[in-house]
mmCIF file of C-alpha atoms in Angstrom:
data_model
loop_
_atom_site.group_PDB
_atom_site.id
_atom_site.type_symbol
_atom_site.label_atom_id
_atom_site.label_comp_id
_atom_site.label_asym_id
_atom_site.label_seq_id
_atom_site.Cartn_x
_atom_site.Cartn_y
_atom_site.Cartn_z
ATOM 1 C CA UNK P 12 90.082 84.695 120.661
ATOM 2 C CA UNK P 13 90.303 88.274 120.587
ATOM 3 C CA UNK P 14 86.516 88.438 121.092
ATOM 4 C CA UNK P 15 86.373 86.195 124.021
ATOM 5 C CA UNK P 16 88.559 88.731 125.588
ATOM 6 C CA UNK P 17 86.785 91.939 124.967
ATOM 7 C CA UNK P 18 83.393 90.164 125.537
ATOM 8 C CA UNK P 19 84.346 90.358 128.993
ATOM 9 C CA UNK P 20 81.877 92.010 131.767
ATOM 10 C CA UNK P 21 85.085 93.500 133.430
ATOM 11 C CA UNK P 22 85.589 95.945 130.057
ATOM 12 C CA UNK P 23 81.742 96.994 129.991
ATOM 13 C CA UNK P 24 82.302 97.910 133.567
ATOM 14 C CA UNK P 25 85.337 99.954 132.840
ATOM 15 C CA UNK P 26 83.807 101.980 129.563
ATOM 16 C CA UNK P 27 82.310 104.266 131.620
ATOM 17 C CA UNK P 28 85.733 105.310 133.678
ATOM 18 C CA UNK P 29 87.638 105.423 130.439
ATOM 19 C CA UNK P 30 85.020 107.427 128.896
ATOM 20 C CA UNK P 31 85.574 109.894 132.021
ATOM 21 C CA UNK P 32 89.185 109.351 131.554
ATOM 22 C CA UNK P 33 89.499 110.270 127.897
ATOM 23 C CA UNK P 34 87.456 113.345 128.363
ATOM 24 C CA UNK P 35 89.728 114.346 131.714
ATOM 25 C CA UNK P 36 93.050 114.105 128.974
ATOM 26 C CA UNK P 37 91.420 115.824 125.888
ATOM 27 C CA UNK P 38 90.603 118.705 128.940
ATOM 28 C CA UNK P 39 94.442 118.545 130.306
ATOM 29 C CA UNK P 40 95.788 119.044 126.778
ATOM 30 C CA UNK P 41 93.364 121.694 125.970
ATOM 31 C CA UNK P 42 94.486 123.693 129.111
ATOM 32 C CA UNK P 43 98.069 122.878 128.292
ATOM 33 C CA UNK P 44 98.184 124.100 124.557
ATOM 34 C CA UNK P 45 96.157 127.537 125.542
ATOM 35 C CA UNK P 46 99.149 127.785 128.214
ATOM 36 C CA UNK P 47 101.560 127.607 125.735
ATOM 37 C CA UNK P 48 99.979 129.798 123.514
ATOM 38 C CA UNK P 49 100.149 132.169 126.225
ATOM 39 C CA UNK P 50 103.748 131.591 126.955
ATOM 40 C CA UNK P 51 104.890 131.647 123.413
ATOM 41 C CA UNK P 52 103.001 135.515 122.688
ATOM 42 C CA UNK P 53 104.347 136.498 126.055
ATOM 43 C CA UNK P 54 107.933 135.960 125.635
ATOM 44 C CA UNK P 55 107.982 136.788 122.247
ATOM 45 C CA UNK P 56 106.772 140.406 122.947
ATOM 46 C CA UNK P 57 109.154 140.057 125.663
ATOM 47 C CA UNK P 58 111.849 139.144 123.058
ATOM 48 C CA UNK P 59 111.746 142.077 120.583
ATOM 49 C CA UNK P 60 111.248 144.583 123.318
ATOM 50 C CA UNK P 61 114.495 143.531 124.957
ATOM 51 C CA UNK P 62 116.073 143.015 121.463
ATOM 52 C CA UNK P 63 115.212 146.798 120.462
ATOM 53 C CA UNK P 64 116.043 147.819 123.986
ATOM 54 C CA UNK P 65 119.656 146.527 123.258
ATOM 55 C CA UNK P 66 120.322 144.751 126.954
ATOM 56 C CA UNK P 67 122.567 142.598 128.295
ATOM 57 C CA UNK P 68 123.721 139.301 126.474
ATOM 58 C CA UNK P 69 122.792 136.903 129.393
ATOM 59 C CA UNK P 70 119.207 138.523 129.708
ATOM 60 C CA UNK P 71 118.696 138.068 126.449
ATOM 61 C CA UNK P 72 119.375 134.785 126.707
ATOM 62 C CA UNK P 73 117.653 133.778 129.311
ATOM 63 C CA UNK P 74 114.598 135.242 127.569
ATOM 64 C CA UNK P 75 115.565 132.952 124.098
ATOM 65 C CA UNK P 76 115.494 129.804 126.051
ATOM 66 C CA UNK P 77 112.365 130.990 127.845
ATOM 67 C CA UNK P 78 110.993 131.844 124.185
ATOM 68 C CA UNK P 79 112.101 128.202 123.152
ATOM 69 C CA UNK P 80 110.753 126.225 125.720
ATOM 70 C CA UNK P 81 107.378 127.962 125.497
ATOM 71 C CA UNK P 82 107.522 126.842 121.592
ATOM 72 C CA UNK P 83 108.588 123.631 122.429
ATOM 73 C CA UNK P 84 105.666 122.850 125.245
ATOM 74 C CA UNK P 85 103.267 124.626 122.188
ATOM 75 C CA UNK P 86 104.069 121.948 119.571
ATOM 76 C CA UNK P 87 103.943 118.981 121.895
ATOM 77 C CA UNK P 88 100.777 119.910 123.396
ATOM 78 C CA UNK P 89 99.173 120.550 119.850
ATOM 79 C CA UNK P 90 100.710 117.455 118.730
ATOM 80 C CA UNK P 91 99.798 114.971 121.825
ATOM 81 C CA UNK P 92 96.330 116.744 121.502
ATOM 82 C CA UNK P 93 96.283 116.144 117.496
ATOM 83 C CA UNK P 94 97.378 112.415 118.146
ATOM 84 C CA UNK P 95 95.052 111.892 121.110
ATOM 85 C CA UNK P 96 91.848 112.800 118.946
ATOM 86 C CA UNK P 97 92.947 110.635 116.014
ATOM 87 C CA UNK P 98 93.672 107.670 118.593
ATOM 88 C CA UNK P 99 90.321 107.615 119.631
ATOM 89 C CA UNK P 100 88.616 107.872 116.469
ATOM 90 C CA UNK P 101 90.776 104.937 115.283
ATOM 91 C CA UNK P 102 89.414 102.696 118.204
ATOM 92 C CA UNK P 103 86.224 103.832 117.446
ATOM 93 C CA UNK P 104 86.923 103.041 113.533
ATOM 94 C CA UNK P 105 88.076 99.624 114.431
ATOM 95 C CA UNK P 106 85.149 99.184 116.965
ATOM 96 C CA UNK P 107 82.404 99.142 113.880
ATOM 97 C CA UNK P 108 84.805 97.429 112.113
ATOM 98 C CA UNK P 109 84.422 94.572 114.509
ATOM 99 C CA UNK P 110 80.754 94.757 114.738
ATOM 100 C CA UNK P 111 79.885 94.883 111.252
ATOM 101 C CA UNK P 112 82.250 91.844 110.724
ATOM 102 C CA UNK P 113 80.609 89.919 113.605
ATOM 103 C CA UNK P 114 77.077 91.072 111.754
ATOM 104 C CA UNK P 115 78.887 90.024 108.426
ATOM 105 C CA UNK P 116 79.378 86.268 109.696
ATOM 106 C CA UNK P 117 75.624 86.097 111.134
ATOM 107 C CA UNK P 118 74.322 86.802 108.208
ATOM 108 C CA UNK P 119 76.228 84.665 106.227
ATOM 109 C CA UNK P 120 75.750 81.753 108.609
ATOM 110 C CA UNK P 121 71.888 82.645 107.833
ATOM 111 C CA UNK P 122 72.112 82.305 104.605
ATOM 112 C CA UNK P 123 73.951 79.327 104.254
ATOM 113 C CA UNK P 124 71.005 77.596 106.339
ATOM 114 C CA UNK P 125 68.572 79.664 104.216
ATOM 115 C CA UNK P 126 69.942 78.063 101.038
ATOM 116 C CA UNK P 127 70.526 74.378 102.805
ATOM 117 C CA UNK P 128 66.730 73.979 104.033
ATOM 118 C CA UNK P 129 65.580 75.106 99.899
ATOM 119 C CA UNK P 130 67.770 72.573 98.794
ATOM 120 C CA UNK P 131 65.880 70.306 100.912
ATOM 121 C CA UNK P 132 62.965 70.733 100.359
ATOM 122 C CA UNK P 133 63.413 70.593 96.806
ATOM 123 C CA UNK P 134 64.818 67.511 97.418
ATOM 124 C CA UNK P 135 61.761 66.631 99.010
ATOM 125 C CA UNK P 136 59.763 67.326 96.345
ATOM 126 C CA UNK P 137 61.246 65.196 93.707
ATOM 127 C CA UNK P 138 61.541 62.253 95.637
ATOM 128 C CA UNK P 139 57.958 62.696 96.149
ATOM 129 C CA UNK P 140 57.451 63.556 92.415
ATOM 130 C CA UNK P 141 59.117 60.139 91.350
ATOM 131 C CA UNK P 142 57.613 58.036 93.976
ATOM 132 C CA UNK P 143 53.786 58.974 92.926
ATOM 133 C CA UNK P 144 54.649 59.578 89.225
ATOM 134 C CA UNK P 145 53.907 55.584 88.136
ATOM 135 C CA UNK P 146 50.057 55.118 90.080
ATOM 136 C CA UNK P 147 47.151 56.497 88.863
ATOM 137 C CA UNK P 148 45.193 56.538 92.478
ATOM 138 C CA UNK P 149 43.106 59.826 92.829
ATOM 139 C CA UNK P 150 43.334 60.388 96.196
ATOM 140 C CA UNK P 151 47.038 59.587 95.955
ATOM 141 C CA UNK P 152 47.626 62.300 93.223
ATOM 142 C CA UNK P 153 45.548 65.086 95.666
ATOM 143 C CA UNK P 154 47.591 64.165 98.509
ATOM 144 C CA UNK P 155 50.583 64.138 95.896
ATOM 145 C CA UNK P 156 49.272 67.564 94.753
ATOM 146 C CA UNK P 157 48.465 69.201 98.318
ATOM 147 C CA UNK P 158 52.300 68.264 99.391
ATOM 148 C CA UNK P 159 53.475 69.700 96.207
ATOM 149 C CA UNK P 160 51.454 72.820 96.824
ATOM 150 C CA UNK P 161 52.729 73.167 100.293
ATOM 151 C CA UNK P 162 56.108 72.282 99.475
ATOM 152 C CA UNK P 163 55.797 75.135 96.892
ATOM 153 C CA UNK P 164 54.430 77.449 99.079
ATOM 154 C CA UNK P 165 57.873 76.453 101.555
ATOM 155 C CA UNK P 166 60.338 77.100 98.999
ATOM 156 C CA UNK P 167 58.950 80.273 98.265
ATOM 157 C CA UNK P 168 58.861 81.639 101.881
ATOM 158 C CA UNK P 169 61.992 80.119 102.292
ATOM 159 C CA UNK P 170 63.383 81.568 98.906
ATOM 160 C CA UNK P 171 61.936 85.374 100.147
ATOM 161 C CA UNK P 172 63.656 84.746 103.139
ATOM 162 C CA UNK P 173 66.989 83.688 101.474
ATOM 163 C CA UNK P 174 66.490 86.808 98.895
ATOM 164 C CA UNK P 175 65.857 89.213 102.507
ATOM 165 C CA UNK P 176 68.812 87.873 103.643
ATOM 166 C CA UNK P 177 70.863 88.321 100.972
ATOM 167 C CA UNK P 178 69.835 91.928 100.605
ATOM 168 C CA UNK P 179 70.739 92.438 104.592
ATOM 169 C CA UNK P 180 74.212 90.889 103.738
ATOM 170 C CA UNK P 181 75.087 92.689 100.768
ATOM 171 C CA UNK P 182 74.101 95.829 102.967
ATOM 172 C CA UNK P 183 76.008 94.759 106.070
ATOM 173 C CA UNK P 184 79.089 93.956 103.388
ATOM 174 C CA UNK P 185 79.266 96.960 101.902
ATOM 175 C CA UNK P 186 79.398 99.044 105.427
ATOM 176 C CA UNK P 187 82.264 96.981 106.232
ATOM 177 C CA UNK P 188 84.580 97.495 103.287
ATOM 178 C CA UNK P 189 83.337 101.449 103.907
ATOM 179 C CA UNK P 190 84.730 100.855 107.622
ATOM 180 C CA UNK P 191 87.639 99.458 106.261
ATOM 181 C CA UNK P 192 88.518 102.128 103.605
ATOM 182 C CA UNK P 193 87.872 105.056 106.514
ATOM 183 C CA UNK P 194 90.418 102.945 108.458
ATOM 184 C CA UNK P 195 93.084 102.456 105.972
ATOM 185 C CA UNK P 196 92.744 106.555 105.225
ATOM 186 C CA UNK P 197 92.791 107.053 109.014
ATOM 187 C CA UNK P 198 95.864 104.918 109.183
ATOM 188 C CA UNK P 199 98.028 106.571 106.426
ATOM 189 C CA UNK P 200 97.033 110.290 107.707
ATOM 190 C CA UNK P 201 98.350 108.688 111.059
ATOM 191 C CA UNK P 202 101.699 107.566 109.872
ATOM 192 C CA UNK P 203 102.329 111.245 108.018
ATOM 193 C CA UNK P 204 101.353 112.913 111.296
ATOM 194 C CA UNK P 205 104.272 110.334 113.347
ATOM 195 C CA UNK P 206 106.638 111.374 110.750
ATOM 196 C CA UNK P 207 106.356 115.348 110.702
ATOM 197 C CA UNK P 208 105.968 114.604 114.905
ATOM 198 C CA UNK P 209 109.937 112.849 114.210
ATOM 199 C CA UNK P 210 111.250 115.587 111.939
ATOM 200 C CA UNK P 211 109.722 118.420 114.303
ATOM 201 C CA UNK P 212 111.289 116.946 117.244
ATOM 202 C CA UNK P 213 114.942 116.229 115.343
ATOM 203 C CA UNK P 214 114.664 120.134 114.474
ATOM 204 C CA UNK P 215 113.890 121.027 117.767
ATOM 205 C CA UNK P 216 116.764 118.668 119.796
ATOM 206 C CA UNK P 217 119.481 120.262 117.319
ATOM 207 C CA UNK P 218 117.900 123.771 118.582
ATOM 208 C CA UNK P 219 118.305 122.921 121.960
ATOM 209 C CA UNK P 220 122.057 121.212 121.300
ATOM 210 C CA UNK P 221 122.917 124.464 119.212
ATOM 211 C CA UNK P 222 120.874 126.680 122.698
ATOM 212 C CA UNK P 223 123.508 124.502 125.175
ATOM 213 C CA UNK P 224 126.663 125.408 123.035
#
């Protein structure tokens, strides 16, 4: 089902405007989290100057919550950034995932018929083995020998072909449990990032509760 869907024309049409897209973001962040690297070194110069220069309480405030807020854009800019990059190397982790599954099934459909047309034949053969086995006719045995022969000469192209095909899906198999293992890795690193993201932004909504008290 799932297939069907993304097989669609309308998504090959959009890849190139979400490839613009994605590249428009990544820029956006990238301008955001230099911004707030600004910020932050600006108002914390700012901050010990004023702090040495002993000056009024509400100044000094006023410069702290500047100083915070700065931070605050800093770590979710680096953060959305962080998460942005790993989002799109996930879909494109789960992309050759699909593709080397879709490969995975060809080839095993391929062998399957690889291995049903030997059996066959080989069938074939010993009917035709046991049906010419009781006369003694000479030209019966040559034509019995030239369709043995060319049977034989079948079953090894067709057991080459099965042997090529079972290389190409041991191959394709063992990409896809490499795929898979990038994935899971991918997936775990991605749940310890949400977590820190949590306990970073708890920290930092008890900062700002402690800033408006």
């Amino acid at each position: 089902r799932w297939q069907k869907i993304f097989m669609f024309p309308l998504w090959s049409k959009m890849a190139v405007f979400w490839n613009k897209m994605f590249l428009t973001i990544i820029v956006l962040l990238i301008v955001l989290f230099l911004d707030a690297v600004r910020e932050v070194r600006k108002y914390s110069s700012v901050h010990v100057s004023e702090k040495a220069a002993n000056v009024n309480s509400s100044a000094f405030d006023h410069i702290q919550m500047k100083l915070f807020r700065s931070q605050r854009n800093l770590y979710l800019s680096g953060f959305s950034l962080f998460l942005w990059l790993v989002l799109r190397r996930t879909v494109t982790l789960l992309t050759q995932l699909a593709k080397e599954m879709a490969s995975h099934a060809a080839l095993e459909t391929q062998v399957n018929d690889a291995t049903e047309a030997a059996k066959k034949y080989m069938a074939e053969n010993e009917r035709l083995q046991e049906a010419l086995s009781g006369k003694g006719d000479s030209k019966k045995k040559e034509l019995t020998d030239a369709t043995e022969e060319k049977l034989k000469e079948e079953v090894e192209h067709l057991k080459a072909e099965l042997q090529k095909t079972s290389n190409a899906f041991h191959k394709a198999k063992t990409e896809v449990a490499a795929v898979k293992k990038q994935s899971e890795g991918l997936r775990r690193e991605y749940e310890h990032l949400m977590k820190e993201f949590e306990q970073l932004q708890q920290s930092l909504n008890k900062a700002e509760d402690k800033k408006d008290l």
